[in-house]
Short mmCIF file of C-alpha atoms in Angstrom, two decimals:
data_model
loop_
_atom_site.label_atom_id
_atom_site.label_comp_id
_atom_site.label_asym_id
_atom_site.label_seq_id
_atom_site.Cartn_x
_atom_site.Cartn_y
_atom_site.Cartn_z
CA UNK A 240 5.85 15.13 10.01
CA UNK A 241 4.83 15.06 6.21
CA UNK A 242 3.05 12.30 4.89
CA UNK A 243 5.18 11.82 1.73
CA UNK A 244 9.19 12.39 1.62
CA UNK A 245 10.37 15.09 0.26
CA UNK A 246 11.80 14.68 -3.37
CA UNK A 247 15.70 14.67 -3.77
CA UNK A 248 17.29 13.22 -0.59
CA UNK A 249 20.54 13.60 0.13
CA UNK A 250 20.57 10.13 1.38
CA UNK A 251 17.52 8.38 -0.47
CA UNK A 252 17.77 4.90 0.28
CA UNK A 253 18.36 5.39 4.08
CA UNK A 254 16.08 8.50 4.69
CA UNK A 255 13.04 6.76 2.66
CA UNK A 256 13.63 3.37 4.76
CA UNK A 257 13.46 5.91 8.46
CA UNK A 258 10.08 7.44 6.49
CA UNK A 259 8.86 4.19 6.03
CA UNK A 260 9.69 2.90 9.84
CA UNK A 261 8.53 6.46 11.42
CA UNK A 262 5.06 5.90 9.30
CA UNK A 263 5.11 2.65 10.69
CA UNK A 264 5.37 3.07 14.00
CA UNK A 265 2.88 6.10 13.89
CA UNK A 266 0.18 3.53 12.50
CA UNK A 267 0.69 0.81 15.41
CA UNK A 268 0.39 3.28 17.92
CA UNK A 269 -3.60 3.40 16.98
CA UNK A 270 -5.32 0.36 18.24
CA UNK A 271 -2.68 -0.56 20.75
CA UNK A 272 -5.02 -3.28 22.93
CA UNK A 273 -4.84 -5.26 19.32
CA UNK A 274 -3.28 -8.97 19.74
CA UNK A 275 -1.31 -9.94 17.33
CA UNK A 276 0.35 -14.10 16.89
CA UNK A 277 3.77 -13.99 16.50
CA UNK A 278 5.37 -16.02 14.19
CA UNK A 279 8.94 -16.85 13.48
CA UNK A 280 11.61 -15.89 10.13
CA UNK A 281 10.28 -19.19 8.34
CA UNK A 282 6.25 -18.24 9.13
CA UNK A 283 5.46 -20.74 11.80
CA UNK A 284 3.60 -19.73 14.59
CA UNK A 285 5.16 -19.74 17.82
CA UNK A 286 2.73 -19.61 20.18
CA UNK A 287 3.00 -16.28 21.51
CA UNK A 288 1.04 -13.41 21.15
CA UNK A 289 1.99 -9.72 21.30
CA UNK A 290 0.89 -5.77 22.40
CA UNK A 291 0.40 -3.79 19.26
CA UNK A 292 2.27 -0.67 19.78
CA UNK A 293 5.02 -2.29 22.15
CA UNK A 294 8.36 -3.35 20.35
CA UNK A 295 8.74 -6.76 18.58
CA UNK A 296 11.32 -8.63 19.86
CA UNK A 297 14.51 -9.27 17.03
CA UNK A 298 13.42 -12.42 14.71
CA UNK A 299 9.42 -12.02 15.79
CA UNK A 300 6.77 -11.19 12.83
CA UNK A 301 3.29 -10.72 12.77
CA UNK A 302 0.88 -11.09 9.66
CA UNK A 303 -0.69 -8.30 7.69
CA UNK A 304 -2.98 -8.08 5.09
CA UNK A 305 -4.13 -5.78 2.21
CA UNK A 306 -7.46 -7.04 0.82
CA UNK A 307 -7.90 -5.25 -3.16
CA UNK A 308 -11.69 -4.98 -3.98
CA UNK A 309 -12.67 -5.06 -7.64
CA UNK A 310 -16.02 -4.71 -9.57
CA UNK A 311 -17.20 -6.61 -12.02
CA UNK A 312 -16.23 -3.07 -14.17
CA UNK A 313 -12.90 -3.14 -13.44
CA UNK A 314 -12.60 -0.54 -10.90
CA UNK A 315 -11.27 -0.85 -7.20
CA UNK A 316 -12.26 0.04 -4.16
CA UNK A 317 -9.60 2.55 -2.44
CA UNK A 318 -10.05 4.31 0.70
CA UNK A 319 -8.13 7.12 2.15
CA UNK A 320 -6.35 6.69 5.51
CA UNK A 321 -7.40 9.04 8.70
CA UNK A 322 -5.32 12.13 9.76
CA UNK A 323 -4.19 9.73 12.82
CA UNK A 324 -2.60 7.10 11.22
CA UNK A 325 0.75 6.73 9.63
CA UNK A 326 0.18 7.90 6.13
CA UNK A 327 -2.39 9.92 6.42
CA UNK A 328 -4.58 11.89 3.71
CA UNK A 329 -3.02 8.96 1.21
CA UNK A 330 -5.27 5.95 -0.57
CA UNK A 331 -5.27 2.83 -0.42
CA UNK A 332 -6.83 -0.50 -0.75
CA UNK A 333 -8.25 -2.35 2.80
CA UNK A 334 -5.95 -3.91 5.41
CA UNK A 335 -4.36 -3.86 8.17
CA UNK A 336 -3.34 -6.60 11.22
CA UNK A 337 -4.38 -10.05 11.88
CA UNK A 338 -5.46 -10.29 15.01
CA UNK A 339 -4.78 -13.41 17.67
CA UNK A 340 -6.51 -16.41 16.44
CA UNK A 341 -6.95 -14.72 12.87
CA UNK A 342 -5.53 -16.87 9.54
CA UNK A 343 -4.97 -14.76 6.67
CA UNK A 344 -8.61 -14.88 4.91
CA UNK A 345 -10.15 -14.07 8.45
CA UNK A 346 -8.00 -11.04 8.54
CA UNK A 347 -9.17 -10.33 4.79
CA UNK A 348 -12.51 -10.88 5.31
CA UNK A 349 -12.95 -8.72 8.72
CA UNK A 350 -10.61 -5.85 7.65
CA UNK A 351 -12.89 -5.02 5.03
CA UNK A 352 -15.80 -5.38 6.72
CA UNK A 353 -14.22 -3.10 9.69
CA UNK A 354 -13.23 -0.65 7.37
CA UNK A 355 -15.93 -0.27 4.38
CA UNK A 356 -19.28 -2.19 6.04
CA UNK A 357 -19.24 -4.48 2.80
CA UNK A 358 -19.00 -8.71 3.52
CA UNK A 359 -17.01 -10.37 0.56
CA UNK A 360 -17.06 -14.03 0.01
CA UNK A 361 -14.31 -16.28 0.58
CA UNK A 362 -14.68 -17.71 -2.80
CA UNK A 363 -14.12 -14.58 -4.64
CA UNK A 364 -10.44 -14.18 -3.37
CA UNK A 365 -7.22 -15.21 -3.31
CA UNK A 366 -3.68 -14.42 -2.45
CA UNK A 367 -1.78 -12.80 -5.48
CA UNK A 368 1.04 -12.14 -3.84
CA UNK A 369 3.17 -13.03 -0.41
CA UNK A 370 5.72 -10.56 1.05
CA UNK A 371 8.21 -10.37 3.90
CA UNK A 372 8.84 -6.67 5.79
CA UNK A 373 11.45 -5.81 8.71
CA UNK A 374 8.76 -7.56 10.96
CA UNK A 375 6.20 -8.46 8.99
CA UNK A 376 4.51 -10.55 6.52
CA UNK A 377 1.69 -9.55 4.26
CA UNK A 378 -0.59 -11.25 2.00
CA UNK A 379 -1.97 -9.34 -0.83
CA UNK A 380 -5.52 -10.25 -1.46
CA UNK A 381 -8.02 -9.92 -4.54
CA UNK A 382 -11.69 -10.17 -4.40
CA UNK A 383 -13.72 -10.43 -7.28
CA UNK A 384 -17.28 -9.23 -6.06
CA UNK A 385 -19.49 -6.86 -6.73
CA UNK A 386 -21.17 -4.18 -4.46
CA UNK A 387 -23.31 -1.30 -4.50
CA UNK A 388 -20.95 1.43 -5.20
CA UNK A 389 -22.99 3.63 -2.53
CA UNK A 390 -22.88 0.76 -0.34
CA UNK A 391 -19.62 1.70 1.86
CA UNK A 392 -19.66 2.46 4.96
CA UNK A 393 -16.30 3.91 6.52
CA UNK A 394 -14.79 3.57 10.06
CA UNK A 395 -14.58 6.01 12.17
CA UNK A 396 -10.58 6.50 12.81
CA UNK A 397 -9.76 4.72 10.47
CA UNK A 398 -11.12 6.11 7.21
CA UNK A 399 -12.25 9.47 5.99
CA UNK A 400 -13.19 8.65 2.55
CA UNK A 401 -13.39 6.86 -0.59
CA UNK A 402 -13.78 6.18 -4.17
CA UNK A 403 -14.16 3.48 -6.71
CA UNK A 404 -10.90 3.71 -9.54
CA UNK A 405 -9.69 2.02 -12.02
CA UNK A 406 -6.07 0.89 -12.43
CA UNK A 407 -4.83 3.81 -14.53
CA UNK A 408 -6.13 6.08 -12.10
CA UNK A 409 -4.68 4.65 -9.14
CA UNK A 410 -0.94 4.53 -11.29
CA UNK A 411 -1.63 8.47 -11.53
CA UNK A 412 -2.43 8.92 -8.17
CA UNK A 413 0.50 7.53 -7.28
CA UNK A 414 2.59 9.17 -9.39
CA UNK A 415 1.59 12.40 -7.59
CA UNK A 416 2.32 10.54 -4.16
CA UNK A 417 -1.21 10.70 -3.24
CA UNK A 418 -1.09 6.21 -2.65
CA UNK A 419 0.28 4.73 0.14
CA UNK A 420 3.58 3.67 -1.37
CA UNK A 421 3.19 -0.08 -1.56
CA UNK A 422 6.28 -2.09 -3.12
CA UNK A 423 3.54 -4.32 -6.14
CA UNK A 424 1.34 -0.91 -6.74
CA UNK A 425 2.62 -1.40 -10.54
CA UNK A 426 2.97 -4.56 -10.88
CA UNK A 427 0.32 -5.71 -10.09
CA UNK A 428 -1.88 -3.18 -11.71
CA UNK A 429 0.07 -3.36 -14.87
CA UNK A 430 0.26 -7.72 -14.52
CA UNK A 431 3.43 -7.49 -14.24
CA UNK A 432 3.87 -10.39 -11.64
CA UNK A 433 2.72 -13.63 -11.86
CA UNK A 434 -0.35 -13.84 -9.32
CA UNK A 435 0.51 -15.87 -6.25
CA UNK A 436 4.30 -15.68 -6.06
CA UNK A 437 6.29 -14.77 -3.04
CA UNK A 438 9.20 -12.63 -3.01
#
C-alpha cells in the first residue's frame, strides 16, 4: 500500500475516497482497546460507547480532533506519522480520537501532550473550524503558546519525528504530497475561512 495515490486516476473521485477509507481503517486498527462516545448525525451523545477498530454501526460518529500548535514566530508544530499508521512517513499537526468521557478541549489538550510531551493551556485555543466525515466529526484546534522548540518529546508508535514550519512551508510540503491530505490545509493557512465556521 502507498501512502499517497498515485497521480492520474482513471477514476479520481472514487479511487481517492477508497484511499482515504483504506488509510482510515489502517489508522484505527492501532490502539484498538481505545473507547470512543458515540454520538448521533445531529452531534448529541447517545450514550453508548464503542471498540476502536470494530465497525461503526450506519448513522454512529465519534469525535476527532487535530490540535495546530503555533509560536509566538509564526511557525507550527508538525509531526510526522509512524510507519504503522495510516498515512505513514506524511506530516501533520497533533490529533487523533476522543476518548470515552473526553469533550473536545480534553481531547486537544491530551493528544498533544500524548504525542509531543508539551502541556498547552486551555486559554490559548480555540476551535477554528468544525467538520463532519463518513463517521466522524472533527474539531480543528489552534493554540497560541509558546514552547521550547527542543522541548518535544515524541511517542513511541505514534511519531517518528518532527519540525517547527511555517505556513509556506507546510503549503510546499504539501504540494509534494509529503502532508497528510487534510480538506482546510489551505485555507486555513492562507485565511481563507472565517475561523470558527462549520461546514
Amino acid at each position: 500500500l502507498v501512502d499517497v495515490p498515485p497521480k492520474n486516476l482513471t477514476y479520481s473521485a472514487p479511487h481517492t475516497k477508497f484511499y482515504d477509507w483504506v488509510q482510515g481503517w489502517r489508522n484505527i486498527q492501532t490502539s484498538s482497546d481505545e473507547r470512543w462516545d458515540i454520538y448521533d448525525k445531529d452531534r448529541n451523545f447517545t450514550g453508548r460507547t464503542h471498540r476502536r477498530g470494530d465497525p461503526l454501526q450506519s448513522g454512529d460518529y465519534h469525535l476527532t480532533v487535530h490540535v495546530w500548535l503555533q509560536h509566538s514566530d509564526g511557525r507550527f508544530l508538525i509531526t510526522k506519522r509512524a510507519p504503522n499508521k495510516g498515512y505513514a512517513g506524511l506530516w501533520e499537526c497533533t490529533g487523533g480520537s476522543a476518548l470515552a468521557g473526553d469533550d473536545s478541549l480534553s481531547a486537544a489538550i491530551r493528544e498533544v501532550k500524548e504525542e509531543t510531551g508539551l502541556v498547552v493551556q486551555p486559554e490559548n485555543g480555540r476551535v477554528i473550524l468544525s467538520y463532519q466525515g463518513w463517521d466522524w466529526f472533527t474539531d480543528v484546534w489552534l493554540f497560541r503558546q509558546d514552547f521550547p522548540l527542543d522541548a518535544v518529546e515524541l511517542q513511541e508508535g505514534e511519531t517518528c519525528d518532527y519540525q517547527w514550519a511555517t505556513a509556506q512551508e507546510i503549503l510546499a510540503m504539501s504540494e509534494r504530497e509529503e502532508m497528510v491530505p487534510f480538506r482546510y490545509l489551505k485555507e486555513f493557512l492562507t485565511g481563507g475561512f472565517n475561523h470558527g465556521e462549520r461546514y
